[in-house]
Amino acid sequence: MVNDDIILKIEDLYVNFYTYAGVVKAIDGVNLEVRRGECLGLVGETGCGKSVTMRSVLRLIPPPGEIVRGKIWFNGVNLLELPESEMRKIRGNKIAYIVQEPSAALDPLYRVGYQVAEPMVYHGLVGSFKDAWRRVVELFKQVMMPEPEERARAYPHELSGGMKQRVVIATALSGETELLIADEPTTAVDVTIQAQIMDLLNKLREERNLTLILVTHNLGLVAEMCDRVAVMYAGNIVELAPTEELFKNPLHPYVKGLLAAVPRITAGKDVVLKPIPGFVPNLIYPPPGCRFHPRCDKAMPICRREKPVMKEVAPGHWVACHLYDKVGGGDE
């Protein structure tokens, strides 16, 4: 797979978790292309598979999880076929990952500057640890860390949540980063710091020509930051479209439900939320056919039998739903 416009391509990805309760079918045939230089939003309910999909890109699925099958192409190379020694050259260097909880990403026993410097030394990006330390201070300045030299000597417990997040971002940018995966980068910080972090990511993306994948529940962030949006439900991508198109013209019943559940302030009127009925399915025993059909008010008999495939219903607008399948809809 060689396409200069596509930096990342996920093909037919399946991930299972083998638990005592049974096999959790967490990712069920995900296909996704990420264009070079874009910001792609990946959204969906908790447990829908967003983080598992992104961790699969770096081959960081923890036990008892396993990538069952699929292909993950990065710059034309299938990452799932690389030996671990080659994967280490990409992980944390070409592809960087900002985890959900910065405190969990930082070792409490080491100064944060050392933790940012270590991968630079490991990947041979600097001549010495002294050079790496100077680079750490420069990175802290880039991420707008106050008093960067002093903060580099601090331990994680001495930093605020916003400062820890900046340390994690600096670590992600310490290599020759081409693809940056930000997994809920604003979860642990207040609203003011959220805005600062997103402005920072946007600024760094433009300066470095990064490709950014933003994994989030926050549809407001997606509307402001992203060029395109992929929506996941129960291990499947159900809709993919340019951001403006998705918000103006959602097609999948699940996506319509998500947008209808977003609070809106309307002058002189009470705010009425419209929750999606039912519950996220147990992925040990997922529903047959479309995994959303038990909660869908548009479900047809075919939805209970056959899994829908992604179809391009308008330029750049893809949806996996039998409502847009003339054969499926017509037969029922």
mmCIF file of N, CA and C in Angstrom, residues 188-269:
data_model
loop_
_atom_site.group_PDB
_atom_site.id
_atom_site.type_symbol
_atom_site.label_atom_id
_atom_site.label_comp_id
_atom_site.label_asym_id
_atom_site.label_seq_id
_atom_site.Cartn_x
_atom_site.Cartn_y
_atom_site.Cartn_z
ATOM 1 N N ALA A 188 -8.155 15.329 32.198
ATOM 2 C CA ALA A 188 -7.790 15.545 33.598
ATOM 3 C C ALA A 188 -7.587 17.014 33.963
ATOM 4 N N VAL A 189 -7.992 17.934 33.106
ATOM 5 C CA VAL A 189 -7.739 19.346 33.373
ATOM 6 C C VAL A 189 -9.036 20.144 33.295
ATOM 7 N N ASP A 190 -9.001 21.349 33.892
ATOM 8 C CA ASP A 190 -10.213 22.172 33.905
ATOM 9 C C ASP A 190 -10.419 22.844 32.549
ATOM 10 N N VAL A 191 -11.551 23.550 32.426
ATOM 11 C CA VAL A 191 -11.968 24.078 31.123
ATOM 12 C C VAL A 191 -10.960 25.077 30.562
ATOM 13 N N THR A 192 -10.403 25.940 31.428
ATOM 14 C CA THR A 192 -9.430 26.935 30.956
ATOM 15 C C THR A 192 -8.191 26.260 30.388
ATOM 16 N N ILE A 193 -7.687 25.248 31.104
ATOM 17 C CA ILE A 193 -6.493 24.529 30.644
ATOM 18 C C ILE A 193 -6.811 23.717 29.398
ATOM 19 N N GLN A 194 -8.042 23.191 29.305
ATOM 20 C CA GLN A 194 -8.448 22.471 28.094
ATOM 21 C C GLN A 194 -8.251 23.341 26.856
ATOM 22 N N ALA A 195 -8.729 24.578 26.934
ATOM 23 C CA ALA A 195 -8.620 25.485 25.793
ATOM 24 C C ALA A 195 -7.159 25.756 25.457
ATOM 25 N N GLN A 196 -6.329 25.921 26.488
ATOM 26 C CA GLN A 196 -4.900 26.178 26.254
ATOM 27 C C GLN A 196 -4.234 24.993 25.571
ATOM 28 N N ILE A 197 -4.567 23.778 26.032
ATOM 29 C CA ILE A 197 -3.941 22.579 25.467
ATOM 30 C C ILE A 197 -4.366 22.382 24.016
ATOM 31 N N MET A 198 -5.645 22.600 23.714
ATOM 32 C CA MET A 198 -6.098 22.423 22.338
ATOM 33 C C MET A 198 -5.510 23.489 21.419
ATOM 34 N N ASP A 199 -5.380 24.727 21.912
ATOM 35 C CA ASP A 199 -4.720 25.776 21.124
ATOM 36 C C ASP A 199 -3.269 25.391 20.864
ATOM 37 N N LEU A 200 -2.629 24.813 21.892
ATOM 38 C CA LEU A 200 -1.236 24.390 21.758
ATOM 39 C C LEU A 200 -1.094 23.288 20.709
ATOM 40 N N LEU A 201 -1.962 22.278 20.772
ATOM 41 C CA LEU A 201 -1.900 21.182 19.801
ATOM 42 C C LEU A 201 -2.127 21.695 18.381
ATOM 43 N N ASN A 202 -3.057 22.610 18.237
ATOM 44 C CA ASN A 202 -3.332 23.172 16.916
ATOM 45 C C ASN A 202 -2.140 23.956 16.392
ATOM 46 N N LYS A 203 -1.518 24.734 17.267
ATOM 47 C CA LYS A 203 -0.345 25.531 16.894
ATOM 48 C C LYS A 203 0.823 24.620 16.490
ATOM 49 N N LEU A 204 1.082 23.588 17.298
ATOM 50 C CA LEU A 204 2.179 22.673 17.001
ATOM 51 C C LEU A 204 1.916 21.891 15.720
ATOM 52 N N ARG A 205 0.658 21.543 15.495
ATOM 53 C CA ARG A 205 0.301 20.831 14.273
ATOM 54 C C ARG A 205 0.632 21.660 13.043
ATOM 55 N N GLU A 206 0.304 22.938 13.086
ATOM 56 C CA GLU A 206 0.570 23.817 11.947
ATOM 57 C C GLU A 206 2.067 24.054 11.774
ATOM 58 N N GLU A 207 2.775 24.274 12.878
ATOM 59 C CA GLU A 207 4.209 24.561 12.801
ATOM 60 C C GLU A 207 5.003 23.363 12.295
ATOM 61 N N ARG A 208 4.621 22.172 12.709
ATOM 62 C CA ARG A 208 5.384 20.962 12.383
ATOM 63 C C ARG A 208 4.759 20.150 11.259
ATOM 64 N N ASN A 209 3.636 20.597 10.740
ATOM 65 C CA ASN A 209 2.917 19.863 9.691
ATOM 66 C C ASN A 209 2.596 18.434 10.147
ATOM 67 N N LEU A 210 2.108 18.331 11.375
ATOM 68 C CA LEU A 210 1.774 17.027 11.939
ATOM 69 C C LEU A 210 0.423 16.539 11.437
ATOM 70 N N THR A 211 0.258 15.238 11.431
ATOM 71 C CA THR A 211 -1.062 14.629 11.293
ATOM 72 C C THR A 211 -1.545 14.316 12.696
ATOM 73 N N LEU A 212 -2.766 14.736 13.022
ATOM 74 C CA LEU A 212 -3.283 14.589 14.376
ATOM 75 C C LEU A 212 -4.563 13.753 14.365
ATOM 76 N N ILE A 213 -4.603 12.744 15.222
ATOM 77 C CA ILE A 213 -5.833 11.997 15.477
ATOM 78 C C ILE A 213 -6.281 12.354 16.886
ATOM 79 N N LEU A 214 -7.449 12.956 16.996
ATOM 80 C CA LEU A 214 -7.982 13.387 18.277
ATOM 81 C C LEU A 214 -9.074 12.418 18.723
ATOM 82 N N VAL A 215 -8.792 11.656 19.771
ATOM 83 C CA VAL A 215 -9.753 10.712 20.336
ATOM 84 C C VAL A 215 -10.464 11.410 21.484
ATOM 85 N N THR A 216 -11.773 11.533 21.408
ATOM 86 C CA THR A 216 -12.470 12.331 22.418
ATOM 87 C C THR A 216 -13.963 12.008 22.468
ATOM 88 N N HIS A 217 -14.575 12.359 23.627
ATOM 89 C CA HIS A 217 -16.032 12.354 23.744
ATOM 90 C C HIS A 217 -16.608 13.733 23.435
ATOM 91 N N ASN A 218 -15.744 14.730 23.421
ATOM 92 C CA ASN A 218 -16.182 16.124 23.375
ATOM 93 C C ASN A 218 -16.470 16.554 21.938
ATOM 94 N N LEU A 219 -17.752 16.601 21.581
ATOM 95 C CA LEU A 219 -18.123 16.972 20.217
ATOM 96 C C LEU A 219 -17.816 18.442 19.920
ATOM 97 N N GLY A 220 -17.778 19.276 20.963
ATOM 98 C CA GLY A 220 -17.401 20.672 20.763
ATOM 99 C C GLY A 220 -15.971 20.807 20.300
ATOM 100 N N LEU A 221 -15.065 20.024 20.896
ATOM 101 C CA LEU A 221 -13.663 20.030 20.466
ATOM 102 C C LEU A 221 -13.544 19.557 19.021
ATOM 103 N N VAL A 222 -14.293 18.521 18.702
ATOM 104 C CA VAL A 222 -14.258 17.977 17.346
ATOM 105 C C VAL A 222 -14.705 19.027 16.336
ATOM 106 N N ALA A 223 -15.796 19.717 16.640
ATOM 107 C CA ALA A 223 -16.319 20.733 15.725
ATOM 108 C C ALA A 223 -15.317 21.851 15.495
ATOM 109 N N GLU A 224 -14.547 22.165 16.519
ATOM 110 C CA GLU A 224 -13.602 23.276 16.418
ATOM 111 C C GLU A 224 -12.275 22.877 15.791
ATOM 112 N N MET A 225 -11.821 21.634 16.057
ATOM 113 C CA MET A 225 -10.452 21.251 15.719
ATOM 114 C C MET A 225 -10.318 20.432 14.438
ATOM 115 N N CYS A 226 -11.293 19.570 14.160
ATOM 116 C CA CYS A 226 -11.067 18.479 13.209
ATOM 117 C C CYS A 226 -11.513 18.798 11.789
ATOM 118 N N ASP A 227 -10.782 18.226 10.823
ATOM 119 C CA ASP A 227 -11.151 18.324 9.409
ATOM 120 C C ASP A 227 -12.199 17.276 9.044
ATOM 121 N N ARG A 228 -12.046 16.068 9.604
ATOM 122 C CA ARG A 228 -13.008 14.987 9.375
ATOM 123 C C ARG A 228 -13.288 14.294 10.703
ATOM 124 N N VAL A 229 -14.397 13.563 10.732
ATOM 125 C CA VAL A 229 -14.801 12.860 11.947
ATOM 126 C C VAL A 229 -15.171 11.422 11.602
ATOM 127 N N ALA A 230 -14.658 10.484 12.401
ATOM 128 C CA ALA A 230 -15.081 9.081 12.325
ATOM 129 C C ALA A 230 -15.799 8.758 13.629
ATOM 130 N N VAL A 231 -16.996 8.187 13.520
ATOM 131 C CA VAL A 231 -17.804 7.857 14.697
ATOM 132 C C VAL A 231 -17.813 6.350 14.887
ATOM 133 N N MET A 232 -17.479 5.901 16.104
ATOM 134 C CA MET A 232 -17.435 4.466 16.408
ATOM 135 C C MET A 232 -18.579 4.078 17.318
ATOM 136 N N TYR A 233 -19.041 2.843 17.118
ATOM 137 C CA TYR A 233 -20.029 2.254 18.022
ATOM 138 C C TYR A 233 -19.744 0.763 18.153
ATOM 139 N N ALA A 234 -19.520 0.312 19.376
ATOM 140 C CA ALA A 234 -19.380 -1.120 19.680
ATOM 141 C C ALA A 234 -18.374 -1.818 18.770
ATOM 142 N N GLY A 235 -17.213 -1.170 18.568
ATOM 143 C CA GLY A 235 -16.147 -1.797 17.807
ATOM 144 C C GLY A 235 -16.195 -1.604 16.313
ATOM 145 N N ASN A 236 -17.145 -0.805 15.821
ATOM 146 C CA ASN A 236 -17.274 -0.530 14.384
ATOM 147 C C ASN A 236 -17.254 0.971 14.128
ATOM 148 N N ILE A 237 -16.731 1.374 12.974
ATOM 149 C CA ILE A 237 -16.914 2.747 12.517
ATOM 150 C C ILE A 237 -18.221 2.785 11.742
ATOM 151 N N VAL A 238 -19.146 3.647 12.182
ATOM 152 C CA VAL A 238 -20.475 3.670 11.571
ATOM 153 C C VAL A 238 -20.670 4.853 10.632
ATOM 154 N N GLU A 239 -19.848 5.907 10.795
ATOM 155 C CA GLU A 239 -19.974 7.048 9.886
ATOM 156 C C GLU A 239 -18.660 7.806 9.845
ATOM 157 N N LEU A 240 -18.320 8.314 8.662
ATOM 158 C CA LEU A 240 -17.094 9.077 8.442
ATOM 159 C C LEU A 240 -17.405 10.173 7.448
ATOM 160 N N ALA A 241 -17.086 11.419 7.829
ATOM 161 C CA ALA A 241 -17.443 12.549 6.961
ATOM 162 C C ALA A 241 -16.626 13.769 7.332
ATOM 163 N N PRO A 242 -16.540 14.763 6.416
ATOM 164 C CA PRO A 242 -15.986 16.063 6.808
ATOM 165 C C PRO A 242 -16.781 16.616 7.992
ATOM 166 N N THR A 243 -16.102 17.328 8.876
ATOM 167 C CA THR A 243 -16.723 17.753 10.135
ATOM 168 C C THR A 243 -18.009 18.542 9.919
ATOM 169 N N GLU A 244 -17.951 19.541 9.069
ATOM 170 C CA GLU A 244 -19.132 20.376 8.855
ATOM 171 C C GLU A 244 -20.292 19.555 8.298
ATOM 172 N N GLU A 245 -19.984 18.652 7.373
ATOM 173 C CA GLU A 245 -21.012 17.808 6.774
ATOM 174 C C GLU A 245 -21.644 16.886 7.819
ATOM 175 N N LEU A 246 -20.822 16.314 8.695
ATOM 176 C CA LEU A 246 -21.351 15.393 9.693
ATOM 177 C C LEU A 246 -22.299 16.107 10.655
ATOM 178 N N PHE A 247 -21.935 17.319 11.081
ATOM 179 C CA PHE A 247 -22.779 18.034 12.033
ATOM 180 C C PHE A 247 -24.054 18.568 11.375
ATOM 181 N N LYS A 248 -23.966 18.927 10.099
ATOM 182 C CA LYS A 248 -25.139 19.449 9.406
ATOM 183 C C LYS A 248 -26.062 18.346 8.907
ATOM 184 N N ASN A 249 -25.464 17.218 8.506
ATOM 185 C CA ASN A 249 -26.265 16.182 7.866
ATOM 186 C C ASN A 249 -25.842 14.788 8.350
ATOM 187 N N PRO A 250 -26.030 14.483 9.645
ATOM 188 C CA PRO A 250 -25.702 13.133 10.121
ATOM 189 C C PRO A 250 -26.649 12.119 9.495
ATOM 190 N N LEU A 251 -26.138 10.942 9.159
ATOM 191 C CA LEU A 251 -26.950 9.940 8.468
ATOM 192 C C LEU A 251 -27.253 8.722 9.331
ATOM 193 N N HIS A 252 -26.265 8.226 10.051
ATOM 194 C CA HIS A 252 -26.477 7.014 10.839
ATOM 195 C C HIS A 252 -27.363 7.326 12.043
ATOM 196 N N PRO A 253 -28.343 6.473 12.352
ATOM 197 C CA PRO A 253 -29.215 6.730 13.505
ATOM 198 C C PRO A 253 -28.456 6.943 14.810
ATOM 199 N N TYR A 254 -27.324 6.259 14.984
ATOM 200 C CA TYR A 254 -26.532 6.442 16.202
ATOM 201 C C TYR A 254 -25.938 7.842 16.263
ATOM 202 N N VAL A 255 -25.408 8.307 15.131
ATOM 203 C CA VAL A 255 -24.806 9.646 15.092
ATOM 204 C C VAL A 255 -25.871 10.714 15.308
ATOM 205 N N LYS A 256 -27.033 10.502 14.716
ATOM 206 C CA LYS A 256 -28.146 11.429 14.954
ATOM 207 C C LYS A 256 -28.494 11.474 16.441
ATOM 208 N N GLY A 257 -28.476 10.304 17.073
ATOM 209 C CA GLY A 257 -28.766 10.242 18.497
ATOM 210 C C GLY A 257 -27.721 10.936 19.340
ATOM 211 N N LEU A 258 -26.444 10.765 18.977
ATOM 212 C CA LEU A 258 -25.366 11.439 19.699
ATOM 213 C C LEU A 258 -25.538 12.953 19.647
ATOM 214 N N LEU A 259 -25.799 13.476 18.457
ATOM 215 C CA LEU A 259 -25.919 14.919 18.300
ATOM 216 C C LEU A 259 -27.179 15.439 18.989
ATOM 217 N N ALA A 260 -28.246 14.654 19.006
ATOM 218 C CA ALA A 260 -29.481 15.074 19.669
ATOM 219 C C ALA A 260 -29.322 15.116 21.182
ATOM 220 N N ALA A 261 -28.330 14.364 21.708
ATOM 221 C CA ALA A 261 -28.111 14.308 23.155
ATOM 222 C C ALA A 261 -27.199 15.426 23.656
ATOM 223 N N VAL A 262 -26.659 16.241 22.744
ATOM 224 C CA VAL A 262 -25.782 17.342 23.149
ATOM 225 C C VAL A 262 -26.619 18.491 23.704
ATOM 226 N N PRO A 263 -26.318 18.976 24.926
ATOM 227 C CA PRO A 263 -27.094 20.095 25.479
ATOM 228 C C PRO A 263 -26.950 21.348 24.618
ATOM 229 N N ARG A 264 -28.064 22.061 24.429
ATOM 230 C CA ARG A 264 -28.065 23.319 23.682
ATOM 231 C C ARG A 264 -28.771 24.384 24.506
ATOM 232 N N ILE A 265 -28.193 25.576 24.509
ATOM 233 C CA ILE A 265 -28.806 26.689 25.227
ATOM 234 C C ILE A 265 -29.708 27.433 24.259
ATOM 235 N N THR A 266 -30.994 27.426 24.535
ATOM 236 C CA THR A 266 -31.983 28.088 23.686
ATOM 237 C C THR A 266 -32.712 29.147 24.500
ATOM 238 N N ALA A 267 -32.663 30.386 24.025
ATOM 239 C CA ALA A 267 -33.259 31.495 24.775
ATOM 240 C C ALA A 267 -34.751 31.275 24.974
ATOM 241 N N GLY A 268 -35.186 31.396 26.244
ATOM 242 C CA GLY A 268 -36.608 31.335 26.545
ATOM 243 C C GLY A 268 -37.224 29.955 26.499
ATOM 244 N N LYS A 269 -36.398 28.905 26.324
ATOM 245 C CA LYS A 269 -36.942 27.554 26.241
ATOM 246 C C LYS A 269 -36.186 26.629 27.187
#
